[in-house]
mmCIF file of C-alpha atoms in Angstrom:
data_model
loop_
_atom_site.group_PDB
_atom_site.id
_atom_site.type_symbol
_atom_site.label_atom_id
_atom_site.label_comp_id
_atom_site.label_asym_id
_atom_site.label_seq_id
_atom_site.Cartn_x
_atom_site.Cartn_y
_atom_site.Cartn_z
ATOM 1 C CA UNK A 1 -5.559 14.782 27.684
ATOM 2 C CA UNK A 2 -4.373 11.218 28.926
ATOM 3 C CA UNK A 3 -0.587 11.376 29.294
ATOM 4 C CA UNK A 4 1.823 8.104 30.045
ATOM 5 C CA UNK A 5 3.387 8.010 33.660
ATOM 6 C CA UNK A 6 6.802 9.838 33.785
ATOM 7 C CA UNK A 7 9.758 7.742 34.144
ATOM 8 C CA UNK A 8 11.295 7.989 37.780
ATOM 9 C CA UNK A 9 13.839 7.031 39.809
ATOM 10 C CA UNK A 10 13.151 3.289 41.842
ATOM 11 C CA UNK A 11 13.639 2.489 45.618
ATOM 12 C CA UNK A 12 17.166 3.218 46.675
ATOM 13 C CA UNK A 13 17.800 5.594 43.597
ATOM 14 C CA UNK A 14 17.709 2.657 41.048
ATOM 15 C CA UNK A 15 16.032 3.342 37.614
ATOM 16 C CA UNK A 16 14.446 0.831 35.217
ATOM 17 C CA UNK A 17 17.396 1.948 32.632
ATOM 18 C CA UNK A 18 20.278 4.145 32.704
ATOM 19 C CA UNK A 19 20.014 7.828 33.696
ATOM 20 C CA UNK A 20 20.089 8.644 29.943
ATOM 21 C CA UNK A 21 17.162 6.322 29.423
ATOM 22 C CA UNK A 22 15.118 7.883 31.921
ATOM 23 C CA UNK A 23 16.070 11.294 30.376
ATOM 24 C CA UNK A 24 15.291 10.373 26.915
ATOM 25 C CA UNK A 25 11.795 8.693 27.946
ATOM 26 C CA UNK A 26 10.953 12.059 29.628
ATOM 27 C CA UNK A 27 12.186 14.124 26.791
ATOM 28 C CA UNK A 28 9.496 12.368 24.467
ATOM 29 C CA UNK A 29 6.988 12.548 27.133
ATOM 30 C CA UNK A 30 7.012 16.380 27.322
ATOM 31 C CA UNK A 31 7.193 16.877 23.418
ATOM 32 C CA UNK A 32 4.214 14.591 23.129
ATOM 33 C CA UNK A 33 2.274 16.525 25.779
ATOM 34 C CA UNK A 34 3.047 19.888 23.579
ATOM 35 C CA UNK A 35 1.925 18.039 20.260
ATOM 36 C CA UNK A 36 -1.446 17.015 22.155
ATOM 37 C CA UNK A 37 -2.505 20.486 22.681
ATOM 38 C CA UNK A 38 -5.039 21.691 20.111
ATOM 39 C CA UNK A 39 -3.995 23.843 17.295
ATOM 40 C CA UNK A 40 -3.295 27.422 18.635
ATOM 41 C CA UNK A 41 -3.097 26.616 22.400
ATOM 42 C CA UNK A 42 0.586 26.903 23.450
ATOM 43 C CA UNK A 43 1.148 25.313 26.962
ATOM 44 C CA UNK A 44 3.373 27.115 29.404
ATOM 45 C CA UNK A 45 6.047 24.985 31.253
ATOM 46 C CA UNK A 46 3.985 24.702 34.366
ATOM 47 C CA UNK A 47 1.096 23.675 32.492
ATOM 48 C CA UNK A 48 3.223 20.667 30.972
ATOM 49 C CA UNK A 49 4.448 19.765 34.628
ATOM 50 C CA UNK A 50 0.917 19.259 35.390
ATOM 51 C CA UNK A 51 0.149 16.985 32.487
ATOM 52 C CA UNK A 52 3.205 14.794 32.269
ATOM 53 C CA UNK A 53 3.375 14.782 36.437
ATOM 54 C CA UNK A 54 6.968 15.974 36.028
ATOM 55 C CA UNK A 55 8.603 18.659 38.181
ATOM 56 C CA UNK A 56 8.699 22.118 37.017
ATOM 57 C CA UNK A 57 12.175 22.099 37.392
ATOM 58 C CA UNK A 58 12.546 18.898 35.105
ATOM 59 C CA UNK A 59 10.377 20.079 32.811
ATOM 60 C CA UNK A 60 12.151 23.397 32.425
ATOM 61 C CA UNK A 61 15.570 21.265 31.654
ATOM 62 C CA UNK A 62 13.717 19.494 29.169
ATOM 63 C CA UNK A 63 12.267 21.895 27.344
ATOM 64 C CA UNK A 64 15.569 23.558 27.158
ATOM 65 C CA UNK A 65 16.725 20.568 25.383
ATOM 66 C CA UNK A 66 14.022 20.738 23.067
ATOM 67 C CA UNK A 67 14.587 24.155 22.017
ATOM 68 C CA UNK A 68 18.270 23.346 21.675
ATOM 69 C CA UNK A 69 17.326 20.946 19.150
ATOM 70 C CA UNK A 70 15.256 23.040 17.418
ATOM 71 C CA UNK A 71 11.811 20.989 17.653
ATOM 72 C CA UNK A 72 9.902 23.576 19.767
ATOM 73 C CA UNK A 73 9.915 27.395 20.055
ATOM 74 C CA UNK A 74 8.764 29.740 22.441
ATOM 75 C CA UNK A 75 5.819 31.831 21.580
ATOM 76 C CA UNK A 76 4.042 34.546 23.335
ATOM 77 C CA UNK A 77 2.784 34.495 26.841
ATOM 78 C CA UNK A 78 0.292 32.154 28.015
ATOM 79 C CA UNK A 79 -2.263 33.372 30.953
ATOM 80 C CA UNK A 80 -2.584 31.012 33.583
ATOM 81 C CA UNK A 81 -5.203 32.464 36.056
ATOM 82 C CA UNK A 82 -3.630 33.988 39.002
ATOM 83 C CA UNK A 83 -0.087 35.082 38.783
ATOM 84 C CA UNK A 84 2.521 36.034 35.913
ATOM 85 C CA UNK A 85 1.540 34.444 32.582
ATOM 86 C CA UNK A 86 3.807 31.618 31.426
ATOM 87 C CA UNK A 87 5.802 31.827 28.152
ATOM 88 C CA UNK A 88 3.876 29.586 25.475
ATOM 89 C CA UNK A 89 5.537 26.577 23.814
ATOM 90 C CA UNK A 90 4.717 25.053 20.317
ATOM 91 C CA UNK A 91 6.079 22.822 17.813
ATOM 92 C CA UNK A 92 8.514 24.682 15.442
ATOM 93 C CA UNK A 93 6.853 25.589 12.135
ATOM 94 C CA UNK A 94 10.257 26.157 10.837
ATOM 95 C CA UNK A 95 10.934 22.232 11.065
ATOM 96 C CA UNK A 96 9.251 19.671 8.603
ATOM 97 C CA UNK A 97 9.514 16.304 6.953
ATOM 98 C CA UNK A 98 8.913 15.470 3.612
ATOM 99 C CA UNK A 99 6.356 12.783 2.582
ATOM 100 C CA UNK A 100 7.168 11.220 -0.798
ATOM 101 C CA UNK A 101 5.494 8.893 -3.071
ATOM 102 C CA UNK A 102 6.750 6.643 -5.987
ATOM 103 C CA UNK A 103 3.941 4.967 -7.732
ATOM 104 C CA UNK A 104 3.171 3.547 -11.115
ATOM 105 C CA UNK A 105 2.410 6.488 -13.199
ATOM 106 C CA UNK A 106 3.782 9.090 -11.017
ATOM 107 C CA UNK A 107 6.015 10.323 -8.360
ATOM 108 C CA UNK A 108 5.190 12.979 -5.553
ATOM 109 C CA UNK A 109 6.921 14.862 -2.693
ATOM 110 C CA UNK A 110 5.256 17.137 -0.196
ATOM 111 C CA UNK A 111 6.988 19.117 2.811
ATOM 112 C CA UNK A 112 4.785 18.573 5.864
ATOM 113 C CA UNK A 113 5.495 20.856 8.936
ATOM 114 C CA UNK A 114 5.521 19.045 12.580
ATOM 115 C CA UNK A 115 1.910 19.770 13.416
ATOM 116 C CA UNK A 116 0.810 17.921 10.115
ATOM 117 C CA UNK A 117 0.267 20.668 7.648
ATOM 118 C CA UNK A 118 1.279 20.517 4.315
ATOM 119 C CA UNK A 119 3.391 23.461 3.046
ATOM 120 C CA UNK A 120 4.600 22.567 -0.389
ATOM 121 C CA UNK A 121 3.549 19.623 -2.545
ATOM 122 C CA UNK A 122 4.264 18.598 -6.327
ATOM 123 C CA UNK A 123 3.243 15.716 -8.174
ATOM 124 C CA UNK A 124 5.016 14.716 -11.471
ATOM 125 C CA UNK A 125 3.393 12.215 -13.834
ATOM 126 C CA UNK A 126 5.905 9.656 -15.003
ATOM 127 C CA UNK A 127 5.763 6.063 -16.308
ATOM 128 C CA UNK A 128 7.400 4.161 -13.859
ATOM 129 C CA UNK A 129 6.366 0.564 -15.114
ATOM 130 C CA UNK A 130 9.336 -1.760 -15.130
ATOM 131 C CA UNK A 131 11.663 0.765 -14.764
ATOM 132 C CA UNK A 132 14.940 0.281 -13.040
ATOM 133 C CA UNK A 133 15.044 1.659 -9.416
ATOM 134 C CA UNK A 134 17.762 3.782 -10.035
ATOM 135 C CA UNK A 135 16.310 6.450 -12.842
ATOM 136 C CA UNK A 136 13.079 6.324 -10.758
ATOM 137 C CA UNK A 137 14.908 7.287 -7.384
ATOM 138 C CA UNK A 138 17.125 9.637 -9.296
ATOM 139 C CA UNK A 139 13.911 11.547 -10.731
ATOM 140 C CA UNK A 140 12.511 11.393 -7.206
ATOM 141 C CA UNK A 141 15.618 12.875 -5.745
ATOM 142 C CA UNK A 142 15.381 16.108 -8.315
ATOM 143 C CA UNK A 143 11.783 16.479 -7.623
ATOM 144 C CA UNK A 144 12.591 16.391 -3.462
ATOM 145 C CA UNK A 145 15.377 18.921 -3.896
ATOM 146 C CA UNK A 146 13.275 21.398 -5.945
ATOM 147 C CA UNK A 147 10.293 20.920 -3.111
ATOM 148 C CA UNK A 148 12.994 21.070 -0.261
ATOM 149 C CA UNK A 149 14.285 24.377 -1.741
ATOM 150 C CA UNK A 150 10.585 25.922 -2.081
ATOM 151 C CA UNK A 151 10.315 24.864 1.639
ATOM 152 C CA UNK A 152 13.683 26.532 2.390
ATOM 153 C CA UNK A 153 12.615 29.662 0.703
ATOM 154 C CA UNK A 154 9.794 29.828 3.490
ATOM 155 C CA UNK A 155 12.480 29.213 5.888
ATOM 156 C CA UNK A 156 11.792 25.860 6.633
ATOM 157 C CA UNK A 157 14.267 23.063 7.443
ATOM 158 C CA UNK A 158 13.219 19.341 6.311
ATOM 159 C CA UNK A 159 14.732 17.167 9.026
ATOM 160 C CA UNK A 160 13.836 13.970 7.317
ATOM 161 C CA UNK A 161 11.245 11.945 4.870
ATOM 162 C CA UNK A 162 9.222 8.825 4.498
ATOM 163 C CA UNK A 163 9.084 7.391 1.003
ATOM 164 C CA UNK A 164 5.901 5.160 0.313
ATOM 165 C CA UNK A 165 5.993 2.612 -2.660
ATOM 166 C CA UNK A 166 3.006 0.184 -4.219
ATOM 167 C CA UNK A 167 4.629 -3.041 -2.914
ATOM 168 C CA UNK A 168 5.589 -5.103 0.035
ATOM 169 C CA UNK A 169 8.327 -3.439 1.868
ATOM 170 C CA UNK A 170 10.845 -4.599 4.497
ATOM 171 C CA UNK A 171 11.862 -0.806 6.010
ATOM 172 C CA UNK A 172 14.804 -2.143 8.408
ATOM 173 C CA UNK A 173 16.372 -2.894 5.072
ATOM 174 C CA UNK A 174 15.237 -0.187 3.008
ATOM 175 C CA UNK A 175 13.933 -3.259 0.171
ATOM 176 C CA UNK A 176 11.173 -3.432 -1.701
ATOM 177 C CA UNK A 177 10.264 -6.904 -1.536
ATOM 178 C CA UNK A 178 7.973 -7.214 -4.507
ATOM 179 C CA UNK A 179 5.980 -4.280 -6.147
ATOM 180 C CA UNK A 180 4.590 -6.157 -9.335
ATOM 181 C CA UNK A 181 3.348 -3.129 -11.313
ATOM 182 C CA UNK A 182 6.476 -1.311 -11.115
ATOM 183 C CA UNK A 183 8.551 -4.544 -12.019
ATOM 184 C CA UNK A 184 10.450 -4.507 -8.822
ATOM 185 C CA UNK A 185 11.767 -7.354 -6.789
ATOM 186 C CA UNK A 186 14.100 -7.813 -3.895
ATOM 187 C CA UNK A 187 15.382 -4.354 -4.702
ATOM 188 C CA UNK A 188 17.517 -2.041 -2.149
ATOM 189 C CA UNK A 189 16.853 1.507 -2.493
ATOM 190 C CA UNK A 190 19.322 4.019 -1.868
ATOM 191 C CA UNK A 191 17.074 6.388 0.391
ATOM 192 C CA UNK A 192 20.089 8.637 1.661
ATOM 193 C CA UNK A 193 20.476 9.718 -1.810
ATOM 194 C CA UNK A 194 16.617 11.118 -1.850
ATOM 195 C CA UNK A 195 17.066 13.535 0.986
ATOM 196 C CA UNK A 196 21.227 14.148 1.427
ATOM 197 C CA UNK A 197 22.035 15.294 4.991
ATOM 198 C CA UNK A 198 18.708 14.941 6.494
ATOM 199 C CA UNK A 199 19.486 14.308 10.105
ATOM 200 C CA UNK A 200 16.410 11.841 10.503
ATOM 201 C CA UNK A 201 17.007 10.192 7.094
ATOM 202 C CA UNK A 202 14.461 8.482 5.101
ATOM 203 C CA UNK A 203 11.830 5.590 6.287
ATOM 204 C CA UNK A 204 10.113 3.203 3.999
ATOM 205 C CA UNK A 205 6.390 2.526 3.756
ATOM 206 C CA UNK A 206 4.003 0.514 1.768
ATOM 207 C CA UNK A 207 1.670 3.087 -0.021
ATOM 208 C CA UNK A 208 -1.529 1.653 0.927
ATOM 209 C CA UNK A 209 -0.409 1.248 4.760
ATOM 210 C CA UNK A 210 0.762 4.719 4.830
ATOM 211 C CA UNK A 211 -2.520 6.112 3.480
ATOM 212 C CA UNK A 212 -4.465 4.045 5.935
ATOM 213 C CA UNK A 213 -2.551 5.787 8.817
ATOM 214 C CA UNK A 214 -3.291 9.408 6.998
ATOM 215 C CA UNK A 215 -6.863 8.123 7.044
ATOM 216 C CA UNK A 216 -6.976 7.252 10.779
ATOM 217 C CA UNK A 217 -5.771 10.424 11.852
ATOM 218 C CA UNK A 218 -8.448 12.408 9.637
ATOM 219 C CA UNK A 219 -11.311 10.404 10.353
ATOM 220 C CA UNK A 220 -14.044 11.129 12.854
ATOM 221 C CA UNK A 221 -13.687 10.009 16.576
ATOM 222 C CA UNK A 222 -14.533 6.651 17.292
ATOM 223 C CA UNK A 223 -13.625 5.675 13.694
ATOM 224 C CA UNK A 224 -11.502 3.141 14.640
ATOM 225 C CA UNK A 225 -11.563 0.110 12.893
ATOM 226 C CA UNK A 226 -11.641 0.248 8.799
ATOM 227 C CA UNK A 227 -10.376 -1.121 5.781
ATOM 228 C CA UNK A 228 -8.881 1.545 3.366
ATOM 229 C CA UNK A 229 -8.852 0.658 -0.376
ATOM 230 C CA UNK A 230 -6.141 2.424 -2.383
ATOM 231 C CA UNK A 231 -7.127 2.619 -5.984
ATOM 232 C CA UNK A 232 -4.364 3.260 -8.675
ATOM 233 C CA UNK A 233 -2.929 1.186 -11.384
ATOM 234 C CA UNK A 234 -2.734 -1.477 -8.678
ATOM 235 C CA UNK A 235 -5.296 -2.078 -5.728
ATOM 236 C CA UNK A 236 -3.784 -1.717 -2.186
ATOM 237 C CA UNK A 237 -5.284 -2.086 1.274
ATOM 238 C CA UNK A 238 -4.673 -0.852 4.607
ATOM 239 C CA UNK A 239 -6.318 -2.633 7.544
ATOM 240 C CA UNK A 240 -6.812 -0.487 10.717
ATOM 241 C CA UNK A 241 -8.075 -2.496 13.761
ATOM 242 C CA UNK A 242 -8.321 -0.712 17.358
ATOM 243 C CA UNK A 243 -6.937 2.716 15.720
ATOM 244 C CA UNK A 244 -3.585 0.501 14.907
ATOM 245 C CA UNK A 245 -2.413 -0.589 11.620
ATOM 246 C CA UNK A 246 -2.562 -4.317 11.405
ATOM 247 C CA UNK A 247 0.248 -5.608 8.930
ATOM 248 C CA UNK A 248 0.447 -9.279 9.934
ATOM 249 C CA UNK A 249 3.436 -11.540 9.788
ATOM 250 C CA UNK A 250 5.823 -9.875 7.345
ATOM 251 C CA UNK A 251 3.566 -6.853 6.972
ATOM 252 C CA UNK A 252 1.852 -8.464 4.238
ATOM 253 C CA UNK A 253 -2.149 -8.210 5.446
ATOM 254 C CA UNK A 254 -4.197 -5.849 3.698
ATOM 255 C CA UNK A 255 -3.465 -6.963 0.018
ATOM 256 C CA UNK A 256 -7.022 -7.041 -1.040
ATOM 257 C CA UNK A 257 -5.968 -6.013 -4.636
ATOM 258 C CA UNK A 258 -5.092 -9.914 -5.143
ATOM 259 C CA UNK A 259 -8.043 -11.474 -3.546
ATOM 260 C CA UNK A 260 -9.690 -13.306 -6.603
ATOM 261 C CA UNK A 261 -12.655 -12.100 -8.047
ATOM 262 C CA UNK A 262 -13.180 -13.654 -11.277
ATOM 263 C CA UNK A 263 -11.473 -17.154 -11.437
ATOM 264 C CA UNK A 264 -11.339 -17.613 -14.976
ATOM 265 C CA UNK A 265 -10.057 -13.979 -15.617
ATOM 266 C CA UNK A 266 -6.921 -12.138 -16.851
ATOM 267 C CA UNK A 267 -3.492 -12.530 -15.803
ATOM 268 C CA UNK A 268 -2.552 -10.301 -12.877
ATOM 269 C CA UNK A 269 0.951 -8.544 -12.498
ATOM 270 C CA UNK A 270 1.312 -10.703 -9.170
ATOM 271 C CA UNK A 271 1.244 -13.928 -11.384
ATOM 272 C CA UNK A 272 -2.054 -14.988 -10.392
ATOM 273 C CA UNK A 273 -5.385 -15.029 -12.175
ATOM 274 C CA UNK A 274 -8.667 -13.064 -11.658
ATOM 275 C CA UNK A 275 -7.329 -10.864 -9.127
ATOM 276 C CA UNK A 276 -9.378 -7.744 -8.188
ATOM 277 C CA UNK A 277 -6.694 -5.343 -9.759
ATOM 278 C CA UNK A 278 -7.411 -6.718 -13.357
ATOM 279 C CA UNK A 279 -10.692 -5.799 -13.196
ATOM 280 C CA UNK A 280 -10.786 -2.563 -10.840
ATOM 281 C CA UNK A 281 -7.203 -1.209 -11.321
ATOM 282 C CA UNK A 282 -7.030 2.088 -12.862
ATOM 283 C CA UNK A 283 -5.527 0.963 -16.053
ATOM 284 C CA UNK A 284 -8.214 -1.880 -16.467
ATOM 285 C CA UNK A 285 -11.022 0.140 -16.062
ATOM 286 C CA UNK A 286 -9.604 2.763 -18.519
ATOM 287 C CA UNK A 287 -9.369 -0.024 -21.188
ATOM 288 C CA UNK A 288 -12.726 -1.811 -20.264
ATOM 289 C CA UNK A 289 -14.383 1.950 -20.996
ATOM 290 C CA UNK A 290 -12.418 2.072 -23.998
ATOM 291 C CA UNK A 291 -10.402 5.037 -23.285
ATOM 292 C CA UNK A 292 -6.960 3.465 -23.062
ATOM 293 C CA UNK A 293 -4.019 4.259 -20.988
ATOM 294 C CA UNK A 294 -1.795 5.371 -23.557
ATOM 295 C CA UNK A 295 -2.048 9.190 -22.683
ATOM 296 C CA UNK A 296 -1.321 10.882 -19.396
ATOM 297 C CA UNK A 297 -2.884 9.408 -15.926
ATOM 298 C CA UNK A 298 -4.808 12.644 -15.501
ATOM 299 C CA UNK A 299 -5.937 13.040 -19.479
ATOM 300 C CA UNK A 300 -7.378 9.419 -19.211
ATOM 301 C CA UNK A 301 -9.113 10.360 -16.089
ATOM 302 C CA UNK A 302 -10.550 13.147 -17.491
ATOM 303 C CA UNK A 303 -11.624 11.517 -20.368
ATOM 304 C CA UNK A 304 -13.433 8.661 -18.208
ATOM 305 C CA UNK A 305 -15.101 11.002 -16.299
ATOM 306 C CA UNK A 306 -16.662 13.110 -19.234
ATOM 307 C CA UNK A 307 -17.726 9.576 -20.603
ATOM 308 C CA UNK A 308 -19.554 8.527 -17.412
ATOM 309 C CA UNK A 309 -21.069 12.089 -17.187
ATOM 310 C CA UNK A 310 -22.242 11.646 -20.916
ATOM 311 C CA UNK A 311 -23.757 8.411 -20.075
ATOM 312 C CA UNK A 312 -21.828 6.146 -22.122
ATOM 313 C CA UNK A 313 -22.634 2.735 -21.734
ATOM 314 C CA UNK A 314 -19.115 1.202 -22.160
ATOM 315 C CA UNK A 315 -17.755 3.531 -19.417
ATOM 316 C CA UNK A 316 -20.757 2.773 -16.816
ATOM 317 C CA UNK A 317 -20.448 -0.844 -17.661
ATOM 318 C CA UNK A 318 -16.598 -0.799 -16.915
ATOM 319 C CA UNK A 319 -17.143 0.991 -13.383
ATOM 320 C CA UNK A 320 -20.176 -1.182 -12.800
ATOM 321 C CA UNK A 321 -18.042 -4.116 -13.300
ATOM 322 C CA UNK A 322 -15.103 -2.916 -11.194
ATOM 323 C CA UNK A 323 -17.691 -2.190 -8.274
ATOM 324 C CA UNK A 324 -19.106 -5.572 -8.503
ATOM 325 C CA UNK A 325 -15.763 -7.075 -8.204
ATOM 326 C CA UNK A 326 -14.464 -4.849 -5.310
ATOM 327 C CA UNK A 327 -17.734 -5.807 -3.476
ATOM 328 C CA UNK A 328 -16.658 -9.133 -3.678
ATOM 329 C CA UNK A 329 -13.292 -8.731 -2.260
ATOM 330 C CA UNK A 330 -14.571 -6.524 0.345
ATOM 331 C CA UNK A 331 -17.337 -9.437 1.329
ATOM 332 C CA UNK A 332 -14.632 -11.706 1.654
ATOM 333 C CA UNK A 333 -12.520 -9.499 3.478
ATOM 334 C CA UNK A 334 -15.098 -8.887 5.770
ATOM 335 C CA UNK A 335 -15.505 -12.584 6.537
ATOM 336 C CA UNK A 336 -12.213 -12.899 7.296
ATOM 337 C CA UNK A 337 -11.726 -10.021 9.619
ATOM 338 C CA UNK A 338 -15.019 -9.036 10.770
ATOM 339 C CA UNK A 339 -14.472 -5.347 9.667
ATOM 340 C CA UNK A 340 -17.549 -3.569 8.606
ATOM 341 C CA UNK A 341 -16.213 -0.066 7.625
ATOM 342 C CA UNK A 342 -14.630 0.618 4.256
ATOM 343 C CA UNK A 343 -12.683 3.975 3.041
ATOM 344 C CA UNK A 344 -12.236 4.327 -0.457
ATOM 345 C CA UNK A 345 -9.209 6.214 -1.874
ATOM 346 C CA UNK A 346 -7.622 6.736 -5.314
ATOM 347 C CA UNK A 347 -9.891 6.493 -8.243
ATOM 348 C CA UNK A 348 -12.368 4.774 -6.127
ATOM 349 C CA UNK A 349 -13.065 8.041 -4.462
ATOM 350 C CA UNK A 350 -12.880 10.123 -7.648
ATOM 351 C CA UNK A 351 -15.482 7.504 -9.397
ATOM 352 C CA UNK A 352 -17.465 7.084 -5.980
ATOM 353 C CA UNK A 353 -20.930 8.613 -7.769
ATOM 354 C CA UNK A 354 -20.734 5.860 -10.167
ATOM 355 C CA UNK A 355 -19.264 3.342 -8.211
ATOM 356 C CA UNK A 356 -21.486 3.666 -4.965
ATOM 357 C CA UNK A 357 -24.622 2.140 -5.976
ATOM 358 C CA UNK A 358 -23.300 -1.136 -7.905
ATOM 359 C CA UNK A 359 -20.722 -1.511 -5.007
ATOM 360 C CA UNK A 360 -23.755 -1.407 -2.258
ATOM 361 C CA UNK A 361 -25.701 -4.031 -4.004
ATOM 362 C CA UNK A 362 -22.842 -6.220 -4.331
ATOM 363 C CA UNK A 363 -21.841 -6.048 -0.866
ATOM 364 C CA UNK A 364 -25.573 -6.678 0.261
ATOM 365 C CA UNK A 365 -25.479 -9.636 -2.219
ATOM 366 C CA UNK A 366 -22.258 -11.340 -0.971
ATOM 367 C CA UNK A 367 -21.679 -10.210 2.549
ATOM 368 C CA UNK A 368 -25.558 -9.038 3.429
ATOM 369 C CA UNK A 369 -25.671 -6.970 6.756
ATOM 370 C CA UNK A 370 -21.727 -6.696 7.013
ATOM 371 C CA UNK A 371 -21.462 -3.060 5.615
ATOM 372 C CA UNK A 372 -24.162 -0.604 6.217
ATOM 373 C CA UNK A 373 -24.535 2.104 3.509
ATOM 374 C CA UNK A 374 -23.100 4.540 5.876
ATOM 375 C CA UNK A 375 -20.158 2.678 6.609
ATOM 376 C CA UNK A 376 -18.945 2.879 3.053
ATOM 377 C CA UNK A 377 -17.129 6.450 2.831
ATOM 378 C CA UNK A 378 -14.619 8.355 0.383
ATOM 379 C CA UNK A 379 -11.307 9.108 1.998
ATOM 380 C CA UNK A 380 -10.695 12.097 3.999
ATOM 381 C CA UNK A 381 -7.559 12.834 3.170
ATOM 382 C CA UNK A 382 -7.854 12.294 -0.728
ATOM 383 C CA UNK A 383 -4.883 12.251 -3.158
ATOM 384 C CA UNK A 384 -2.338 13.137 -0.549
ATOM 385 C CA UNK A 385 -3.109 10.183 2.009
ATOM 386 C CA UNK A 386 0.398 8.400 1.276
ATOM 387 C CA UNK A 387 2.405 11.314 1.533
ATOM 388 C CA UNK A 388 0.643 12.531 4.526
ATOM 389 C CA UNK A 389 0.972 9.231 6.066
ATOM 390 C CA UNK A 390 4.760 8.724 5.502
ATOM 391 C CA UNK A 391 5.323 12.227 6.762
ATOM 392 C CA UNK A 392 3.075 11.549 10.122
ATOM 393 C CA UNK A 393 4.845 8.359 10.605
ATOM 394 C CA UNK A 394 8.071 9.990 10.570
ATOM 395 C CA UNK A 395 6.844 12.782 12.779
ATOM 396 C CA UNK A 396 5.433 10.609 15.401
ATOM 397 C CA UNK A 397 8.613 8.870 15.530
ATOM 398 C CA UNK A 398 10.601 12.084 16.171
ATOM 399 C CA UNK A 399 7.838 12.606 18.650
ATOM 400 C CA UNK A 400 8.682 9.270 20.407
ATOM 401 C CA UNK A 401 12.440 9.955 20.405
ATOM 402 C CA UNK A 402 13.663 13.392 20.024
ATOM 403 C CA UNK A 403 16.724 12.732 21.400
ATOM 404 C CA UNK A 404 17.728 11.722 17.807
ATOM 405 C CA UNK A 405 18.186 15.646 17.068
ATOM 406 C CA UNK A 406 20.344 16.508 19.859
ATOM 407 C CA UNK A 407 23.920 17.147 19.205
#
């Protein structure tokens, strides 16, 4: 385990910042060390002193703050070789955050404990196309209250949350800059109303970026560069380079759904023509397959899968066309950012058995040698990616600044 160096006083007793700054930094250092230990391993104060480089007295004082804030708890005795066993410490399983998502045809919420385990999750199908933000946020608040209550029955307190939406966002202003498939532009969201009285509040995220962060955490070691492609009604992308999410200026990088794949194609919700999502978006595939999107999302997908299983030409052709156009977009992306690994999420993951062959053919045609077959994989986190990513980001921000929960 590699830990950052503790913050210490400089020559003559001076410090890089105030005494409060030093303590806050070391508080985060200790909490980060506890979080880094493998599941089921409960470090003692002495072990934390060894891995952080802080004195045992300093660690003991900092741990008291974390205990008082309810972020960690003592558990059992941890043998340390010779001498008396120390008291083990772990992230408090009675504290959690909530991941939430607004998408075009559903809203969802999940309570995730500080170790990243999903405790309660609920998805509610809802047509949010061209809806005002007020009614959508009100519906989400009802869902969040229900999920929060279910967690409360398990003795779990929700400290804060993260909300993922399918559009470009300004997190600092709690503003959705544009979400074409929702019909939102320059909309400021009342995030506090979704989780009232949550001490950490609610943070705002782009859906595909949140899912990419969740994917990063659950990918095999070494998978530090990839493009996550989210297939919903729209098509989003999250670009991870060097184990870091790359969002570009203004946070607009990764918008693969609006790469032009058919210049003479249909009109896109973004105002352009022939974008990837006009061919490979969920509704576009349903319509091309003759399924239609009038029924619920789950019913339409079930009908599509049945048609594919039965080998119906219309369904197979719709998926093949989507795969070919997805390959064109991924080939273009590979040329620009030199990425060679792609992770399929959303309906792309569900349709992967039928999508994979024509997608690989398209990639080889338009970007020969850039993507090996083994570098095209299905999401490791499934449909919960955006929820887990939004929640995980809030947890990481807490680990980096645990003083926010101190009285």
